[in-house]
Short mmCIF file of C-alpha atoms and ligand atoms in Angstrom, two decimals:
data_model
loop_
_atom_site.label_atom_id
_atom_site.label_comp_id
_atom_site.label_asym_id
_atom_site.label_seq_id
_atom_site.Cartn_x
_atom_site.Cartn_y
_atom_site.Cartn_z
CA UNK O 700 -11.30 -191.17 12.17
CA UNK O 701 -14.10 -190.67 9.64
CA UNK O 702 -16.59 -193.23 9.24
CA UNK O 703 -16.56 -193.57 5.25
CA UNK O 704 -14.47 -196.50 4.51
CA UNK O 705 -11.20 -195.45 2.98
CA UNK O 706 -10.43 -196.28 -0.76
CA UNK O 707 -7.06 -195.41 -2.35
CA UNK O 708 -5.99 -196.93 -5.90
CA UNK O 709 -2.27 -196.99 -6.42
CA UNK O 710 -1.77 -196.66 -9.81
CA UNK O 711 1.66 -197.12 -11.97
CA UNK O 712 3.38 -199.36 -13.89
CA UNK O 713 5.51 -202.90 -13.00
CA UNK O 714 8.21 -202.20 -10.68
CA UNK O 715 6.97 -199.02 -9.77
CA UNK O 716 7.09 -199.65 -5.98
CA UNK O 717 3.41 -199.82 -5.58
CA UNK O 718 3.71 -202.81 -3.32
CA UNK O 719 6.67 -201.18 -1.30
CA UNK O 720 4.85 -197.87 -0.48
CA UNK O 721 1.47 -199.79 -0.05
CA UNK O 722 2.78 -202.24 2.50
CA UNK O 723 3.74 -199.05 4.76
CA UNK O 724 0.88 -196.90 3.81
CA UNK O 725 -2.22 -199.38 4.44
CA UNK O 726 -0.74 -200.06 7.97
CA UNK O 727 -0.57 -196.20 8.89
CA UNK O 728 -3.81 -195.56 7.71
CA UNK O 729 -5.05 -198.68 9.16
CA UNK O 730 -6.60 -200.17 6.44
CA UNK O 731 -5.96 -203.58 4.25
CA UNK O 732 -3.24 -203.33 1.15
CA UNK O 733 -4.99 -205.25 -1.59
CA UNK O 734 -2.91 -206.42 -4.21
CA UNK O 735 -4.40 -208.57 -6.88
CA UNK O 736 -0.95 -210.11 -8.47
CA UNK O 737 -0.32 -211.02 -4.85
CA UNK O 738 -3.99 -212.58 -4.34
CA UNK O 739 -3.30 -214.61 -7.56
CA UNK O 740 -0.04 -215.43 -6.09
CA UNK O 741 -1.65 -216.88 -3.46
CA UNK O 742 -4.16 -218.95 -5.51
CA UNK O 743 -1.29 -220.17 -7.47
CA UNK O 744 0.32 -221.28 -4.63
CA UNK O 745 -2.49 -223.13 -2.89
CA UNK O 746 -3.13 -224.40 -6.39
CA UNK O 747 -6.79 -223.57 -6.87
CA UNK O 748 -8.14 -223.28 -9.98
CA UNK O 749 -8.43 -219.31 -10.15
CA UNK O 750 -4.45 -220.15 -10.04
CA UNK O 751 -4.19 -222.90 -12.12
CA UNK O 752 -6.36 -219.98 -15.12
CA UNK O 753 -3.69 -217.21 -13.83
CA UNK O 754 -0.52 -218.71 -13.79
CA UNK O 755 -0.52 -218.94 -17.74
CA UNK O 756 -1.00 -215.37 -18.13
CA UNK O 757 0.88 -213.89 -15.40
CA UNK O 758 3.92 -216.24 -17.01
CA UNK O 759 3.44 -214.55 -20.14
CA UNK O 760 3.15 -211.14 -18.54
CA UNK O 761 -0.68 -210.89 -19.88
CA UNK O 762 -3.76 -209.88 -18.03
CA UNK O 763 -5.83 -212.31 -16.36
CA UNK O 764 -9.13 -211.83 -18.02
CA UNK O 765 -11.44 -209.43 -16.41
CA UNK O 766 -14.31 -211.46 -15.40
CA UNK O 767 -12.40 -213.53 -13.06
CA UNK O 768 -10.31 -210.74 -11.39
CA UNK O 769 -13.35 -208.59 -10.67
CA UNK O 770 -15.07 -211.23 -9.11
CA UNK O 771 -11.84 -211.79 -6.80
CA UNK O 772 -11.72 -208.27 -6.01
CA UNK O 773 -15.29 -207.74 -4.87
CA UNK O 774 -15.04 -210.99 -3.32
CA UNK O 775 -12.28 -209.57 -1.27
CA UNK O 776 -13.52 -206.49 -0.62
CA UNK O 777 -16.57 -208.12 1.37
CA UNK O 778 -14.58 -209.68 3.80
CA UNK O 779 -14.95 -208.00 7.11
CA UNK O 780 -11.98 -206.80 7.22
CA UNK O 781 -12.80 -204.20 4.46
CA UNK O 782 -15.13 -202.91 6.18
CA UNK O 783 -13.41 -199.60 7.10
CA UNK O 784 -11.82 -199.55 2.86
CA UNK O 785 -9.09 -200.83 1.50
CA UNK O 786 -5.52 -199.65 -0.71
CA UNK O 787 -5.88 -201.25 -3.87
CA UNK O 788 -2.83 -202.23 -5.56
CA UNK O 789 -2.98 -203.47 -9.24
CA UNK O 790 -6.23 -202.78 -9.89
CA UNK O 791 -8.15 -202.01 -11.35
CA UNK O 792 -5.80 -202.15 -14.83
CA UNK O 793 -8.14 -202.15 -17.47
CA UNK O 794 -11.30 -199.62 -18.42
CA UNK O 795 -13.68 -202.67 -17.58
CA UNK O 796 -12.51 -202.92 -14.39
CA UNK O 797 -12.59 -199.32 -13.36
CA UNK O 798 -16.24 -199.19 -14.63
CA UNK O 799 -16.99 -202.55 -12.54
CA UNK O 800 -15.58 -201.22 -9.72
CA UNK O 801 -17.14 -197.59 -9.59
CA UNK O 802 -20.46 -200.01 -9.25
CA UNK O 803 -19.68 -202.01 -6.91
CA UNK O 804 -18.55 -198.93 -4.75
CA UNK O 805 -21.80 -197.16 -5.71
CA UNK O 806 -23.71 -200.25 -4.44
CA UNK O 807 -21.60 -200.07 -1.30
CA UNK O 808 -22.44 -196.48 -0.95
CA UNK O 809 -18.37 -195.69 -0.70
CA UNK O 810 -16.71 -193.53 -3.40
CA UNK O 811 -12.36 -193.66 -4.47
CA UNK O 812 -10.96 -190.79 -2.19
CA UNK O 813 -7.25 -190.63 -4.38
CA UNK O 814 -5.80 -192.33 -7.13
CA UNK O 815 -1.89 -191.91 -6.55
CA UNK O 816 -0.28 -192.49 -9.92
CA UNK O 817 3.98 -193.64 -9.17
CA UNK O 818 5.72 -192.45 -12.15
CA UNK O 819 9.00 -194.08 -13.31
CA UNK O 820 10.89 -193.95 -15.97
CA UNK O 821 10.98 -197.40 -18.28
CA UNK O 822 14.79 -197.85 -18.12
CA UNK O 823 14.36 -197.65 -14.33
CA UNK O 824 11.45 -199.96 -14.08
CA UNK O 825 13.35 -202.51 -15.67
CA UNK O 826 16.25 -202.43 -13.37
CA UNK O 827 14.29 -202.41 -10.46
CA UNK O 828 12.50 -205.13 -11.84
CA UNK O 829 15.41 -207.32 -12.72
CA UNK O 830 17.09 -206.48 -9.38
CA UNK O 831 14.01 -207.53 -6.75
CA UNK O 832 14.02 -209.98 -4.46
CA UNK O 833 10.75 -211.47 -2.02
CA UNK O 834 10.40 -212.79 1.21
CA UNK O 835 8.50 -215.87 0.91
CA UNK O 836 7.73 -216.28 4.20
CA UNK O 837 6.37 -212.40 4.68
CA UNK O 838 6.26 -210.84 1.20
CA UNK O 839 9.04 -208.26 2.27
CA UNK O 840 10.22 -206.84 -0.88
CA UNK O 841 13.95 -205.76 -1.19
CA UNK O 842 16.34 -204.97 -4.33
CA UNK O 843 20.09 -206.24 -4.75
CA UNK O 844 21.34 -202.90 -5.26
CA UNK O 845 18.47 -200.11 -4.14
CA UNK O 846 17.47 -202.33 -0.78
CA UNK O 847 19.69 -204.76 -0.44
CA UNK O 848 18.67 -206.67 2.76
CA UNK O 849 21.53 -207.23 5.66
CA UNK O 850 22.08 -210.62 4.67
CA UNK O 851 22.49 -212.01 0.72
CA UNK O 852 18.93 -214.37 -0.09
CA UNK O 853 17.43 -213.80 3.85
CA UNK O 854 14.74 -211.25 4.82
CA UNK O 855 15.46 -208.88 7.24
CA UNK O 856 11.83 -209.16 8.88
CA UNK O 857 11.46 -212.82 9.45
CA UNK O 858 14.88 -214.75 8.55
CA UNK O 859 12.55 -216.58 5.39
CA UNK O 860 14.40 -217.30 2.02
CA UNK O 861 14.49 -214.68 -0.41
CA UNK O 862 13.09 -215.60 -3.96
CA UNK O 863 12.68 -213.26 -7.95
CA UNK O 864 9.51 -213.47 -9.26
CA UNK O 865 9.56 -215.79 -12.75
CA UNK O 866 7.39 -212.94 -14.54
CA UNK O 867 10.43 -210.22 -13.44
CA UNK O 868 13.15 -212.18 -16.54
CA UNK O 869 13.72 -209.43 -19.14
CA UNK O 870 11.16 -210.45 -21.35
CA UNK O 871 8.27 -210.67 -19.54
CA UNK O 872 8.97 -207.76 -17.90
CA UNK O 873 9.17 -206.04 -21.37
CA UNK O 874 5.93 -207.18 -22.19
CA UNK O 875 4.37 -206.73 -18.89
CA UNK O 876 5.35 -202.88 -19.53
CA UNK O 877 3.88 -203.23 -22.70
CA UNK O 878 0.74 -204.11 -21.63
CA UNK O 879 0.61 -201.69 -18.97
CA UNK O 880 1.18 -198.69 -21.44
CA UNK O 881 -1.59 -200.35 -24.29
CA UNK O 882 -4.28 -201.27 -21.50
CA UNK O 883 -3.99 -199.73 -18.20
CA UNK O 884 -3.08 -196.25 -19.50
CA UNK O 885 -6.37 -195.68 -20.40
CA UNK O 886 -7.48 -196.16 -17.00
CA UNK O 887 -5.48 -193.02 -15.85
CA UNK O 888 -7.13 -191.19 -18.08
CA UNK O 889 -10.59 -191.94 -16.70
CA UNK O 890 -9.25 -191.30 -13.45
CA UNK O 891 -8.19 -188.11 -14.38
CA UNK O 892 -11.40 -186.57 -15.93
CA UNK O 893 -12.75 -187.34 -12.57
CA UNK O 894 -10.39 -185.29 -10.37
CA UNK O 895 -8.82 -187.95 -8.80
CA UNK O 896 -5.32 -188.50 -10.43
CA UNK O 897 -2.17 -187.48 -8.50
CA UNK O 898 1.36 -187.95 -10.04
CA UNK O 899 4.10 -188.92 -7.91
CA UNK O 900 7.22 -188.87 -9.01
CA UNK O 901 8.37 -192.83 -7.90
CA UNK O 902 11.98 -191.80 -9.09
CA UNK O 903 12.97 -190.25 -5.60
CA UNK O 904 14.01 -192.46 -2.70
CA UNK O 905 11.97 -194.92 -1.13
CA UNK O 906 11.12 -192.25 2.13
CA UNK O 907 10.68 -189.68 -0.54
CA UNK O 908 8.06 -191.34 -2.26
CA UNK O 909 6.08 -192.05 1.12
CA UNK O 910 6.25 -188.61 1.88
CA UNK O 911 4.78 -187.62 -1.53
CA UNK O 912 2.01 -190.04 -1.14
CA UNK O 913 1.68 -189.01 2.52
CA UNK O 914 0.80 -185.41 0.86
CA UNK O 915 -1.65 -186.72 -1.41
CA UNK O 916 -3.41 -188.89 0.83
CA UNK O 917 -3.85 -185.86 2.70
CA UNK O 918 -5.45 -188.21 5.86
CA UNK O 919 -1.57 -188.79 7.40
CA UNK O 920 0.44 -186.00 10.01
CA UNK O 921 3.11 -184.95 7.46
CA UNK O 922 6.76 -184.77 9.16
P1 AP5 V 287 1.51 -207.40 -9.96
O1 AP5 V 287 1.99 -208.30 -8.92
O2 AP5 V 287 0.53 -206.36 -9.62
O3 AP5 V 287 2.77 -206.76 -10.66
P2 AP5 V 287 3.02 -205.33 -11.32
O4 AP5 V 287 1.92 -204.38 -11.48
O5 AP5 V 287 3.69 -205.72 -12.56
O6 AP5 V 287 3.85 -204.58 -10.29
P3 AP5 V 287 5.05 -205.13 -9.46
O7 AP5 V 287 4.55 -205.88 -8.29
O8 AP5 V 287 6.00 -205.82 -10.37
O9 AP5 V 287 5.77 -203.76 -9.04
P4 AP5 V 287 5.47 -202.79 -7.82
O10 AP5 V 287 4.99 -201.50 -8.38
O11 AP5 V 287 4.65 -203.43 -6.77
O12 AP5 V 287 6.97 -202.55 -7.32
P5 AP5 V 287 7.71 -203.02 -5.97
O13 AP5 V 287 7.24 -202.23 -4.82
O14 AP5 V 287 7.74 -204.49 -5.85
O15 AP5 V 287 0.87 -208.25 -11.15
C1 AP5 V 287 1.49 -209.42 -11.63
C2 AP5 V 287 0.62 -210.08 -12.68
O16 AP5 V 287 -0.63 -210.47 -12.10
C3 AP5 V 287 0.25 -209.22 -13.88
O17 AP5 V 287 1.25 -209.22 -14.85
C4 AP5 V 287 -1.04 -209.91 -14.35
O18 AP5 V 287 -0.75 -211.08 -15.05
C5 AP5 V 287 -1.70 -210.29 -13.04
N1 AP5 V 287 -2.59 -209.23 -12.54
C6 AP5 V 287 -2.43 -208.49 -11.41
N2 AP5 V 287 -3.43 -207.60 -11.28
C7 AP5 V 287 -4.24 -207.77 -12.35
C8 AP5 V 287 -5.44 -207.11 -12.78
N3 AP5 V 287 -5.99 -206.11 -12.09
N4 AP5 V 287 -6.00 -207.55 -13.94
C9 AP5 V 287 -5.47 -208.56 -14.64
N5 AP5 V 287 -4.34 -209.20 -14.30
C10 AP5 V 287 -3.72 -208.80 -13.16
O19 AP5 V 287 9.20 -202.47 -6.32
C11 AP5 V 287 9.97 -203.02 -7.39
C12 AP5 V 287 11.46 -203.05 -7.02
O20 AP5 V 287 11.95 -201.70 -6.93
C13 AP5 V 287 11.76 -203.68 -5.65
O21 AP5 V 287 12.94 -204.40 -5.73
C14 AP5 V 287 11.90 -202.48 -4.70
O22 AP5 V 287 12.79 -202.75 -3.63
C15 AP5 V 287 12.47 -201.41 -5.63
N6 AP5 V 287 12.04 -200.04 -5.31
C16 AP5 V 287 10.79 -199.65 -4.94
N7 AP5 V 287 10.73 -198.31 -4.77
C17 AP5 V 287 11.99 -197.84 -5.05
C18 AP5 V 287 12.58 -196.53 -5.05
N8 AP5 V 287 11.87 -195.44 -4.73
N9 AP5 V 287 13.89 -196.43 -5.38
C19 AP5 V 287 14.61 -197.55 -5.69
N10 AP5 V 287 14.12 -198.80 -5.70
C20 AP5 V 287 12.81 -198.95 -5.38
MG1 MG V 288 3.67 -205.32 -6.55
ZN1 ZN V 289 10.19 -212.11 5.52
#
C-alpha cells in the first residue's frame, strides 16, 4: 500500500449513485467515504446548530453556504481516521470550495489522485431520485424499482426501517439539479484543466458502474 494518503472526489449530480458506489469503494480501498449531505444529516439529527443553519437550505434544495461546510470538511478530514485519505462525496460543489480544499491538501502535503465524474441523464436522475429509499439505522440505500430490498420499508443489512429523504419530492429535486448544473458544473471544469476528470457513464448497472470506477481508480485488482 503506498504511504500517500488516498484522495478521490466523486463528482456528479443528485441521484447519481455517488453514495451507492462510494459506500463499496471506500471499504475496498480501505479508506473513509465522506459525504457532506450525510455529515449535515447527522448534525440535523443530533440537532446542533451547524444543523439547525443546514436544514433550511438542504429543504429548499440550496447550498449550505461555503464557510460553514469547509470548515466541516477540514474538520473531518483531521480526525485520525483520515489519516491514510479519504473518498469525498459531495464536495467540494462550488469553485470556493475546490480552491479551499486544494489548500488545505497543500498544507497537508497530500494532492487529489482522481476525480470520477458519474454521468446521468436528468430524466433518470429524477426517477432514481423519486424512487430511493434509506436505512435509518445503517444508511443502506435501495430504490423501489432499480434495488428494491427483499422486504417492502426494511433494510436488507440490519432489519432498520426504511425512510425517502424530504429534499428527494419533485421539486426540490428539480431545483437541487438546478443548482448542481449553475454551481457545481464549474467545478468540473477546474478539475478538468488539471488532468484529473474521469467520466463514468452512471447509466449502466450498479456492478457496471463499480467496475468503471474500479478502472479509473486504477489502485483496485480489476475482475
Ligand atoms: P447530498 O446528500 O450530497 O445529495 P446529492 O448530491 O443531491 O446526491 P444524492 O445523495 O441525492 O445522490 P447520490 O449520487 O448519492 O445517489 P445514490 O447513490 O443515493 O446533499 C444533500 C444536500 O446537502 C444538498 O442539497 C445541500 O443542501 C447540502 N450539501 C451537501 N454537500 C454540500 C456542499 N459541498 N456544499 C453545500 N451544501 C451541501 O443513488 C440514488 C438512487 O439511485 C438510489 O435509490 C439508488 O439505489 C439508485 N441507483 C444508484 N445507482 C444506480 C444505477 N447504476 N442504476 C439504477 N439505480 C441506481
Ligand atoms: Mg448521496
Ligand atoms: Zn440498515
Amino acid at each position: 500500500m503506498a504511504s500517500q494518503p488516498l484522495v478521490i472526489v466523486l463528482m456528479g449530480p443528485p441521484g447519481a449513485g455517488k453514495g451507492t458506489q462510494a459506500k463499496r469503494l471506500a471499504k475496498e480501498l480501505g479508506i473513509p467515504h465522506v459525504a457532506t449531505g450525510d455529515l449535515f444529516r447527522e448534525h440535523i439529527k443530533k440537532g446542533t446548530p451547524l444543523g439547525r443553519l443546514a436544514q433550511g437550505y438542504m429543504e429548499r434544495g440550496e447550498l449550505v453556504p461555503d464557510d460553514v461546510t469547509i470548515a466541516m470538511v477540514i474538520d473531518r478530514l483531521s480526525q485520525p481516521d483520515c489519516a491514510r485519505g479519504a473518498l469525498l462525496d459531495g464536495f467540494p460543489r462550488t469553485l470556493p470550495q475546490a480552491k479551499a480544499l486544494d489548500e488545505r491538501l497543500a498544507e497537508l502535503g497530500w494532492c487529489i489522485h482522481v476525480v470520477p465524474n458519474i454521468q446521468v441523464r436528468e430524466d433518470v436522475l429524477l426517477r432514481r431520485l423519486s424512487g430511493r429509499w434509506i436505512c435509518r439505522n445503517c444508511g443502506a440505500v435501495y430504490h423501489i424499482e432499480f434495488r428494491p430490498p427483499a422486504r417492502p420499508g426494511v433494510c436488507d443489512v440490519c432489519g432498520g426501517p426504511l425512510y425517502q429523504r424530504p429534499d428527494d419530492r419533485p421539486e426540490t429535486a428539480r431545483q437541487r439539479l438546478r443548482v448542481y448544473f449553475e454551481q457545481t458544473a464549474p467545478v468540473l471544469a477546474y478539475y478538468q484543466r488539471q488532468g484529473l476528470l474521469v467520466e463514468i457513464d452512471g447509466e449502466q448497472s450498479i456492478e457496471d458502474v463499480h467496475d468503471a470506477l474500479v478502472k479509473a481508480v486504477r489502485l483496485l485488482p480489476e475482475e
